[in-house]
Every structure is written in C-alpha cells, then in structure tokens.
PDB file of C-alpha atoms in Angstrom:
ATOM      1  CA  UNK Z  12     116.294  96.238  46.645  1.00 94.00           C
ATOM      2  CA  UNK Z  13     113.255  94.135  46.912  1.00 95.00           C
ATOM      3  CA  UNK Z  14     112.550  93.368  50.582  1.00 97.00           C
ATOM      4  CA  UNK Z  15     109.851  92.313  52.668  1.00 98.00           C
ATOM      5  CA  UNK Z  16     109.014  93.326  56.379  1.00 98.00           C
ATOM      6  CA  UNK Z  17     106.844  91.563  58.625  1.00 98.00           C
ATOM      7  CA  UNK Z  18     105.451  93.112  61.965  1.00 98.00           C
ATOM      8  CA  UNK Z  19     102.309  92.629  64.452  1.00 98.00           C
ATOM      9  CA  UNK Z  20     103.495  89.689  65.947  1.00 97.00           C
ATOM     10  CA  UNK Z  21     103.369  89.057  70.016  1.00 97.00           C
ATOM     11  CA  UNK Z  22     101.868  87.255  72.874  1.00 98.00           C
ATOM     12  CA  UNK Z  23      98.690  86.351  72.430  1.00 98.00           C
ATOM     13  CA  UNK Z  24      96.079  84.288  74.480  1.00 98.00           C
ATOM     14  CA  UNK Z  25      94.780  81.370  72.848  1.00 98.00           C
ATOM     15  CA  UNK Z  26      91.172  81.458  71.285  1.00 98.00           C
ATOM     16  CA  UNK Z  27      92.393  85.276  70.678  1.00 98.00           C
ATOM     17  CA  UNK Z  28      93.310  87.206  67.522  1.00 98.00           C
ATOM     18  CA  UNK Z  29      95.822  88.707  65.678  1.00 98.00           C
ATOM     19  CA  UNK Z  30      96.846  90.514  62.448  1.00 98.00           C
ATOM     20  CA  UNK Z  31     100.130  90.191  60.861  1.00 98.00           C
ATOM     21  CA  UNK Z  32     101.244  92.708  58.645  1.00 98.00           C
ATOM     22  CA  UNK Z  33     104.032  92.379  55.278  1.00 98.00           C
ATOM     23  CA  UNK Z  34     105.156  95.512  53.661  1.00 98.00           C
ATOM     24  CA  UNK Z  35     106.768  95.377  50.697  1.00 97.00           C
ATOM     25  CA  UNK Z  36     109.406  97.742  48.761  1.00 96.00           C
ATOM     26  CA  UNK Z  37     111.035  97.790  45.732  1.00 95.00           C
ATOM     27  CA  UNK Z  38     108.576  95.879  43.651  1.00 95.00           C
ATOM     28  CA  UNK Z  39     104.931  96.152  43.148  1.00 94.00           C
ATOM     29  CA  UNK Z  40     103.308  93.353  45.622  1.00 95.00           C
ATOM     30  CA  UNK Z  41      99.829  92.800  43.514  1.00 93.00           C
ATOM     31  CA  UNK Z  42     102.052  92.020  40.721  1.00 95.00           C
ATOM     32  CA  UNK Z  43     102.769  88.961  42.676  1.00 95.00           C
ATOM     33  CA  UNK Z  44     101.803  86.384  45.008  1.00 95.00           C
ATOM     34  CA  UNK Z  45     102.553  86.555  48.441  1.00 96.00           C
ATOM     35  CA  UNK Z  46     102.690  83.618  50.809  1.00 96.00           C
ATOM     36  CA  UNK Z  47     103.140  82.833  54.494  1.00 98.00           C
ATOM     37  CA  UNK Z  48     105.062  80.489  55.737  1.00 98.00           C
ATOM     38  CA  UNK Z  49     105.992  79.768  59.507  1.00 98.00           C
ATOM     39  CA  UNK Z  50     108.444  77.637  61.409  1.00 98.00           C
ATOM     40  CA  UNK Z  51     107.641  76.688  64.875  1.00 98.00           C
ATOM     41  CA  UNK Z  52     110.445  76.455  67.612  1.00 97.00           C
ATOM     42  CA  UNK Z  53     113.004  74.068  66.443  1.00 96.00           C
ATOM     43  CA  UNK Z  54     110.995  72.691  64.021  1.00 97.00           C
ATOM     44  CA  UNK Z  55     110.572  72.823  59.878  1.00 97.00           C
ATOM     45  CA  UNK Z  56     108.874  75.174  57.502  1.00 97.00           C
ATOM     46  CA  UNK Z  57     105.225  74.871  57.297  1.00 96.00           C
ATOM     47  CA  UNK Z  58     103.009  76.481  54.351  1.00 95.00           C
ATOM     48  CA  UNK Z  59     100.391  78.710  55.927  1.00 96.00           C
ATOM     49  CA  UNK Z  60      98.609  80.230  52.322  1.00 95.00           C
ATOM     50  CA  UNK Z  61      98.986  82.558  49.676  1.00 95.00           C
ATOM     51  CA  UNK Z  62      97.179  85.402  48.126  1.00 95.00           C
ATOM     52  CA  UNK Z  63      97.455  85.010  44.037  1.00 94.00           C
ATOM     53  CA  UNK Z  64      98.849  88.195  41.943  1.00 93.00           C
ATOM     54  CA  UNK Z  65      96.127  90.443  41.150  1.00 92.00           C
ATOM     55  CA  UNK Z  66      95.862  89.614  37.292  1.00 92.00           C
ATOM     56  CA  UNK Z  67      95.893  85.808  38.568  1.00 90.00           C
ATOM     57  CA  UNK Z  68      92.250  86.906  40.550  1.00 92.00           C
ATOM     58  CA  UNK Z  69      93.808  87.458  44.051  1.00 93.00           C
ATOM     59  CA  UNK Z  70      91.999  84.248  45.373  1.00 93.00           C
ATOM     60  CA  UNK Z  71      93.572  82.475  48.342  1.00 95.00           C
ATOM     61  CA  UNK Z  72      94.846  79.072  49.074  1.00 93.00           C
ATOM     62  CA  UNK Z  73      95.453  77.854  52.849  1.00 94.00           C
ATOM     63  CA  UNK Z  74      97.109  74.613  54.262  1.00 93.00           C
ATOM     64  CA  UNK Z  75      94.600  72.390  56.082  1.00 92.00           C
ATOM     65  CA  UNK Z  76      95.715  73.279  59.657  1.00 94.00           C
ATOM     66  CA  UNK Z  77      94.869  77.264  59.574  1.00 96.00           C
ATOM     67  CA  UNK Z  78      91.829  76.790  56.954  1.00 96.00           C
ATOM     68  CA  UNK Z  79      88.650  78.215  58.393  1.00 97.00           C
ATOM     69  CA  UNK Z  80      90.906  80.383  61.251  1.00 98.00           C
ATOM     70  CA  UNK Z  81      93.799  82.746  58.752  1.00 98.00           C
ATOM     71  CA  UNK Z  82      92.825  84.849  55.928  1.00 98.00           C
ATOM     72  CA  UNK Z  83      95.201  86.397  54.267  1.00 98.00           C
ATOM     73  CA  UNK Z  84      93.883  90.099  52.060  1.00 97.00           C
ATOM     74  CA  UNK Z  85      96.386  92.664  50.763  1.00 97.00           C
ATOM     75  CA  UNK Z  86      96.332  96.567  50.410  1.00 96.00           C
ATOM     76  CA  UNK Z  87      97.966  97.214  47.038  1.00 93.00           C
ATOM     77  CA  UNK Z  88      97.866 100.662  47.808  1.00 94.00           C
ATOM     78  CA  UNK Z  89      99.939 100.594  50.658  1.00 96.00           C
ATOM     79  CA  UNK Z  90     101.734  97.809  49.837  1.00 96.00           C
ATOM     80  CA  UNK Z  91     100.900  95.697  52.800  1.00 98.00           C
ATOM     81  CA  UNK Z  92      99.746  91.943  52.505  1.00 98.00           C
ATOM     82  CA  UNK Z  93      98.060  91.142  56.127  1.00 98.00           C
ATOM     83  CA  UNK Z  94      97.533  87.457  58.042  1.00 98.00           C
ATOM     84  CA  UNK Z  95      94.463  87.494  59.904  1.00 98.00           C
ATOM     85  CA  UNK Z  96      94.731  84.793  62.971  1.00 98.00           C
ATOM     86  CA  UNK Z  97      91.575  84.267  64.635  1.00 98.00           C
ATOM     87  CA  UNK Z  98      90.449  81.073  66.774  1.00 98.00           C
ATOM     88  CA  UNK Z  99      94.656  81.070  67.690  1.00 98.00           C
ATOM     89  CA  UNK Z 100      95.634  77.723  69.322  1.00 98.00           C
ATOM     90  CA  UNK Z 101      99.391  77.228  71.012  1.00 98.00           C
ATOM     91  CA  UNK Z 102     100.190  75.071  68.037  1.00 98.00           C
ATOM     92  CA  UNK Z 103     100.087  78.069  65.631  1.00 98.00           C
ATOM     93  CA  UNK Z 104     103.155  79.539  68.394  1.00 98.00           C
ATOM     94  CA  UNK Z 105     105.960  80.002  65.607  1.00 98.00           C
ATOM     95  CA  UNK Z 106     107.929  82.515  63.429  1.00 98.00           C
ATOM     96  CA  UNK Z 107     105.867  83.788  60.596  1.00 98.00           C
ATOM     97  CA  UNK Z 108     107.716  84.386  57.071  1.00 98.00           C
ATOM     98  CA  UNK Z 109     105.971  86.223  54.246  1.00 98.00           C
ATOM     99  CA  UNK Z 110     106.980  85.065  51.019  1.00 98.00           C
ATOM    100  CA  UNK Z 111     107.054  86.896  47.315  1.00 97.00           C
ATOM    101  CA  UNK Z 112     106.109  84.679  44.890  1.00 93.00           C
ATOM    102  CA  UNK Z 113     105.257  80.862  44.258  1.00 90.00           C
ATOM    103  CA  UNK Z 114     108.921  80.404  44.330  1.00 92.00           C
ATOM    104  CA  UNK Z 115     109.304  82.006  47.425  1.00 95.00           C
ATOM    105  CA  UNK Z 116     112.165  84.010  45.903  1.00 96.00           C
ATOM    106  CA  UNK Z 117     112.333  86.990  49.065  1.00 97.00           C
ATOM    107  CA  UNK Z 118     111.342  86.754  52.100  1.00 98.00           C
ATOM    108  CA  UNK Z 119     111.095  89.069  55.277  1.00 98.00           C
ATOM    109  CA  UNK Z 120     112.727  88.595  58.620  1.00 98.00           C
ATOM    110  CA  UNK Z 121     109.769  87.104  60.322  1.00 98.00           C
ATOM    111  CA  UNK Z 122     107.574  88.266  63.396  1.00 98.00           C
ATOM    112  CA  UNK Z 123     106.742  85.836  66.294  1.00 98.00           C
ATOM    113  CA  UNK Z 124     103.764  84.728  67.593  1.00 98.00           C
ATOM    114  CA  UNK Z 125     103.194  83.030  70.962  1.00 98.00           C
ATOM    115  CA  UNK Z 126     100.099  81.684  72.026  1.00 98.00           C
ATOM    116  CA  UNK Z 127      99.614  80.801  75.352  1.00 97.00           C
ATOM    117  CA  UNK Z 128      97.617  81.633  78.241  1.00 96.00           C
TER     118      UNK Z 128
ATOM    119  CA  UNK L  14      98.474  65.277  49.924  1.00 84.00           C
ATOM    120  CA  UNK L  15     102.064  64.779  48.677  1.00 91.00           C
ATOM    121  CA  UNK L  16     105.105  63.801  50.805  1.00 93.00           C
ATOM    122  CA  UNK L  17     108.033  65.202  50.721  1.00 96.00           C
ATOM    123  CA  UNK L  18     110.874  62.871  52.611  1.00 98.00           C
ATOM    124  CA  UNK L  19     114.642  64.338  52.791  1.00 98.00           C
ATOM    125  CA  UNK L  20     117.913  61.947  52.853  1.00 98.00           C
ATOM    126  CA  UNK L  21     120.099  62.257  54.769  1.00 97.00           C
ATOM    127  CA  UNK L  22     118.533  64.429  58.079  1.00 98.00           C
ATOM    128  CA  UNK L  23     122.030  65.340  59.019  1.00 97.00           C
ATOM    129  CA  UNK L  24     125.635  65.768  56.479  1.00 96.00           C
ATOM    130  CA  UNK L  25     129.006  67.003  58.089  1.00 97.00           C
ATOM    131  CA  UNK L  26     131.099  67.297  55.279  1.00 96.00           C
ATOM    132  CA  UNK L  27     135.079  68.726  54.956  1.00 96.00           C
ATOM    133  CA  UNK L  28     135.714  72.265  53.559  1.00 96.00           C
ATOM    134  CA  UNK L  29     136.569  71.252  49.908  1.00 97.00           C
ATOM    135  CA  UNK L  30     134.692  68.285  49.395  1.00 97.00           C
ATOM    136  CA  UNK L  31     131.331  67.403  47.900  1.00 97.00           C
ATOM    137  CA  UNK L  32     128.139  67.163  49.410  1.00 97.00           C
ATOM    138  CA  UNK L  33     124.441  65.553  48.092  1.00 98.00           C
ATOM    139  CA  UNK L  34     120.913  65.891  49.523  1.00 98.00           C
ATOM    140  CA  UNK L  35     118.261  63.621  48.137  1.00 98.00           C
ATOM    141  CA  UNK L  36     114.704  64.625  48.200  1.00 98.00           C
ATOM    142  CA  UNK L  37     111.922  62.574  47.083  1.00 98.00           C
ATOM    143  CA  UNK L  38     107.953  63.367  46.685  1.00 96.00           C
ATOM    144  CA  UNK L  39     104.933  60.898  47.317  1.00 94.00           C
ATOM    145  CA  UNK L  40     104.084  61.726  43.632  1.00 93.00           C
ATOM    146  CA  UNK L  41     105.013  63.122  40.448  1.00 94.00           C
ATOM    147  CA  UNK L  42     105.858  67.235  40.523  1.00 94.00           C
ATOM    148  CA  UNK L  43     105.387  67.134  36.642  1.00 94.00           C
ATOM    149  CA  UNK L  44     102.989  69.178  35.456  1.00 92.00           C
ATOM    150  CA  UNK L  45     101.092  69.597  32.371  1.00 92.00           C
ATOM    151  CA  UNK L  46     102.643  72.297  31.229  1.00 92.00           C
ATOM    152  CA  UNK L  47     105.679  70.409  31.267  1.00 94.00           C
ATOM    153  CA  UNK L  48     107.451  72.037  34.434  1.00 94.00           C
ATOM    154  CA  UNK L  49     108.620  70.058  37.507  1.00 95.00           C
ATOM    155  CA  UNK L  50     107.745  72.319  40.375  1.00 94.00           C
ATOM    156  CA  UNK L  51     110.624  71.704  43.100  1.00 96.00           C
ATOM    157  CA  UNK L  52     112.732  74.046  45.070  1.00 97.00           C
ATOM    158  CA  UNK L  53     115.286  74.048  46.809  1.00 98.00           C
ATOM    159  CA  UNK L  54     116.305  76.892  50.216  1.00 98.00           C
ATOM    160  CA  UNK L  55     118.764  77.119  52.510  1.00 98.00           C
ATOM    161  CA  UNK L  56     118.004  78.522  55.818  1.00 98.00           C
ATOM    162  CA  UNK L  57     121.678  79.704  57.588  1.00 98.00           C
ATOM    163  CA  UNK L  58     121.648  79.998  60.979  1.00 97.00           C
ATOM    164  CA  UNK L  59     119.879  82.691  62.871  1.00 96.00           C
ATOM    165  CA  UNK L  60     118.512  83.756  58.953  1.00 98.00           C
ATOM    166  CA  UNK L  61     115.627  83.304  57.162  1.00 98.00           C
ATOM    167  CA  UNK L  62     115.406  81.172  54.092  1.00 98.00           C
ATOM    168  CA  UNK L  63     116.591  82.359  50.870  1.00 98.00           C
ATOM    169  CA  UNK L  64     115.901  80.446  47.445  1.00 98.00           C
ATOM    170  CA  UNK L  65     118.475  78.408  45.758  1.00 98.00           C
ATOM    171  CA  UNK L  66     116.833  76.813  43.181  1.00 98.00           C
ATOM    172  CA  UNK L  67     113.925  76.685  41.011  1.00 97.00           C
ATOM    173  CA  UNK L  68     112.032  73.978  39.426  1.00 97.00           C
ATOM    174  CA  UNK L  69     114.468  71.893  39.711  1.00 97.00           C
ATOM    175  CA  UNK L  70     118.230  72.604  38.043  1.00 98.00           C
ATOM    176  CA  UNK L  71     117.701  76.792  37.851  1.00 98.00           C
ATOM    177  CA  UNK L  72     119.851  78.782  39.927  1.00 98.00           C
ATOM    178  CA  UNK L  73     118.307  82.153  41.670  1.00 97.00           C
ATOM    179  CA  UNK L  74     120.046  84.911  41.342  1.00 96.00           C
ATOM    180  CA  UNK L  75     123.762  85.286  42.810  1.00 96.00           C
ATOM    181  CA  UNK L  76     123.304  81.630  43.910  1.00 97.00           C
ATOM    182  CA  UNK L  77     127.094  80.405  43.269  1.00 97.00           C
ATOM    183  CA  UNK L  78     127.657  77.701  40.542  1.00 96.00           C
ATOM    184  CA  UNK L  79     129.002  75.069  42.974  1.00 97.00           C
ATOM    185  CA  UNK L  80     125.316  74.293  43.542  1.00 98.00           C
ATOM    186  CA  UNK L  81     123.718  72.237  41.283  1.00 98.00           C
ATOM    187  CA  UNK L  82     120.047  70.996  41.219  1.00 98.00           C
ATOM    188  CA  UNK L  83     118.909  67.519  39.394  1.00 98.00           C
ATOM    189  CA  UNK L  84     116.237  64.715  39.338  1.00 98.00           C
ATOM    190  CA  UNK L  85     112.746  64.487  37.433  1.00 97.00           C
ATOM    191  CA  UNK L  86     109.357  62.971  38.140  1.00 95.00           C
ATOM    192  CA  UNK L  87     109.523  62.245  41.905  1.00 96.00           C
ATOM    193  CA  UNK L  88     113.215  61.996  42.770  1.00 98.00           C
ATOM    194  CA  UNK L  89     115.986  65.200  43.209  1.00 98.00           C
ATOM    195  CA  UNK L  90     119.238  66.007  44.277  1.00 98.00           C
ATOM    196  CA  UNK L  91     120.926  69.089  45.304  1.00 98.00           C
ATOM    197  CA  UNK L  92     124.353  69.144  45.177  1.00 98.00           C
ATOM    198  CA  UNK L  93     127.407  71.359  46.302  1.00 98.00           C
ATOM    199  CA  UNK L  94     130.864  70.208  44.286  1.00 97.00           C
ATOM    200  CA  UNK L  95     132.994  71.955  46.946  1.00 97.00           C
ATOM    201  CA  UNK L  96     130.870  72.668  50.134  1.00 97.00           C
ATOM    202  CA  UNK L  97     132.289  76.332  52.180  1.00 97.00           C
ATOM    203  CA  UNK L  98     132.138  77.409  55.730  1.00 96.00           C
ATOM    204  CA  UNK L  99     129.216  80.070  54.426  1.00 97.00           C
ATOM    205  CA  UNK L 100     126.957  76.616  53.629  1.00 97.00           C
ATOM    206  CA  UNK L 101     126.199  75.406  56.294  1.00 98.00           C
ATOM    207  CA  UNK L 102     122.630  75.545  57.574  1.00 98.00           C
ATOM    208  CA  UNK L 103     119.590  73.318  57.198  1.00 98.00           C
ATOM    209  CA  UNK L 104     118.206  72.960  53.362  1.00 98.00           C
ATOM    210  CA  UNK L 105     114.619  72.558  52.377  1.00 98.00           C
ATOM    211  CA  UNK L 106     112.851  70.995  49.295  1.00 98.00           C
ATOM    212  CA  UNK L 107     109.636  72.194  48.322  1.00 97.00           C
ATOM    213  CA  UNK L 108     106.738  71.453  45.904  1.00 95.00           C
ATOM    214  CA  UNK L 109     104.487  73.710  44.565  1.00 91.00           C
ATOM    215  CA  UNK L 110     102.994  71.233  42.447  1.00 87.00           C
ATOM    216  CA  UNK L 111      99.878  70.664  44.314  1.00 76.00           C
ATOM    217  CA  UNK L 112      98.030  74.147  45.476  1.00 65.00           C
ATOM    218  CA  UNK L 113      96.244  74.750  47.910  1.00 61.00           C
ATOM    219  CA  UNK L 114      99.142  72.077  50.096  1.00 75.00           C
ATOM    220  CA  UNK L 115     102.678  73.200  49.229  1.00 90.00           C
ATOM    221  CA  UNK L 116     104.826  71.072  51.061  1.00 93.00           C
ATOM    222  CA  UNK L 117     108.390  71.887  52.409  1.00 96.00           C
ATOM    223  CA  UNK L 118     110.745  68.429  53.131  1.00 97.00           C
ATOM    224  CA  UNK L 119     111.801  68.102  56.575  1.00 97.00           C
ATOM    225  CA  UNK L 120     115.085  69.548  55.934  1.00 98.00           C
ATOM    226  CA  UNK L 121     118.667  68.288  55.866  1.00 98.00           C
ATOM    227  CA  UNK L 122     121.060  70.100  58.642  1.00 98.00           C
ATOM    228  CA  UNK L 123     124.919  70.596  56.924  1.00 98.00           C
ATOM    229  CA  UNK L 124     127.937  71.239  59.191  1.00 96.00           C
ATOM    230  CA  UNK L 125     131.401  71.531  58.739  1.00 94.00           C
ATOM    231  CA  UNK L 126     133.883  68.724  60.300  1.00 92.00           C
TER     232      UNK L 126
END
C-alpha cells in the first residue's frame, strides 16, 4: 500500500522554527515528486512547494508566500521528505499535507502547525 | 499567476440525481506537449484529499465511473451522473500548468438534501 505519514508538527512561537517530516512506504519516494500542501482552519488548499523526482534533478519550486522561509530536502535513504519552516508567521497556522507526485495522487494524514505566541 | 474560480461554492443535490461543478482558469492549462494539466480532489469530511481525476477526463484508480471529468483550454466540468451519500465533501480543481504556482480552486462544498 503506498502511504504517506506526516509528523513534527506543534505549537510554535512565531519568528520560530520547525521541521516537518513525510515518510513514505510502499514506493520509492526519489522516484517521485513530493509536494506540500496545507489548508488553514476552515479555509482551502494552498500549494506550499515540491521537491522534483531525483532523475528530474531534485530542484524545488515554492509558492510566493513561504519562498525565502520553507525548504523542502529529502532523505532517499530513509525515505523521509522534510519541510523546513523558519521565519514562521501565524498565517502559516494550518494542516500540512505531503503530496506524491505532480498529480497529487496520495497523500498523508497531515500534521498541524500553530503559530502563535 | 493563474486563477482558478469554482461555480457553484455550494450544491445540495438528491441521492440519485446528477450533479456539475464548473471550474475555470485565468488562462489556458494547455501545454506544449499537448496535455491539459487539471485535476480534480475531493476532500470528505474529517479526510484528507484524495485524487479523482487527472488532466482532465482520466479517472484515478478505484475512482467509480459515475464521475466524469470534461472541458479544454480554460473551462472544466466535473460531473457525478448519480451523486451518493459517500460524495459529499468539498471538491477542488487544480492546475499544474504553471510551476513554481500550482493553484487549487476555492472549492465547491456538496451535501445531500
């Protein structure tokens, strides 16, 4: 079964950091891209960036609103694609998704993160 | 940066009958390589999105057949010919079109009457 699981996620001060963490089973995550997407209380889905598949270069794309402040890196090894969330501001406060694929065709549970003081 | 606008915001539909969600872009999602990159989810309730369909009319995986994607160039439709209690839920579109700005539609929330 292909599945992703997301973890790290918590309360978090804001100007703080904070590493998110995908692991993924049953398929071979470099093989792919893997994206992030969140979704903020009641609201839509919001593109956060991808990491490209491995023979693609493994070069990463971010929206506008986390450019600069999230890098996403992955551990092929282990199987673990990671969000790196520095600078954090309240308005990144939502449920992150990691994604497999540009189609988005699994995703994980999601992990919350908060920001606030 | 491309739009993505979602008609209607809200559908209550009967067990049985048909429903329709239109979703438009702010330009083309034809590429050059002659693929149209939109998608279509469906986030259920308390769940996390899962993919329905891929540029444009392909179903994922054990998606049933009574949805149906459609549309070219800058105009889609997602439709269900018999809409079930196990649909409801708010539905996205998405383009991938433009990297680095995908761009999710503001979503369409269906409920049973």
């Amino acid at each position: 079964e292909l599945q992703l699981v997301e973890s790290g996620g918590g309360l978090v001060q804001p100007g703080r950091s904070l590493r998110l963490s995908c692991t993924a089973s049953g398929f071979t995550l470099g093989a792919y891209a893997t994206g992030w997407v969140r979704q903020a209380p009641g609201k839509g889905l919001e593109w956060v960036g991808f990491i490209r598949s491995k023979p693609s270069g493994g070069t990463t794309d971010y929206a506008a609103s986390v450019k600069g402040r999230f890098t996403i890196s992955r551990d092929e090894a282990k199987s673990i694609a990671y969000l790196q969330m520095n600078s954090l501001k309240t308005e990144d406060t939502a449920l992150y998704y990691c994604t497999k694929g540009y189609g988005m065709d699994v995703w994980g549970q999601g992990t919350t993160v908060t920001v606030s003081s | 940066d491309i739009v993505m606008t979602q008609t209607p915001l809200s559908l209550s539909v009967t067990p049985g009958q048909p429903a329709s969600i239109s979703c438009k872009s702010s330009q083309s999602l034809l590429h050059s390589n002659g693929k149209t990159y939109l998608y279509w989810y469906l986030q259920k309730p308390g769940q996390s999105p899962q993919l329905l369909i891929y540029e444009v009319s392909n179903r994922f995986s054990g998606v049933p057949d009574r949805f149906s994607g459609s549309g070219s160039g800058t105009d889609f439709t997602l439709k269900i010919s018999r809409v079930e209690a196990e649909d409801v839920g708010v539905y996205y579109c998405m383009q991938t079109i433009q990297p680095p700005l995908f761009t999710f539609g503001p979503g369409t929330k269906v409920d049973i009457k």
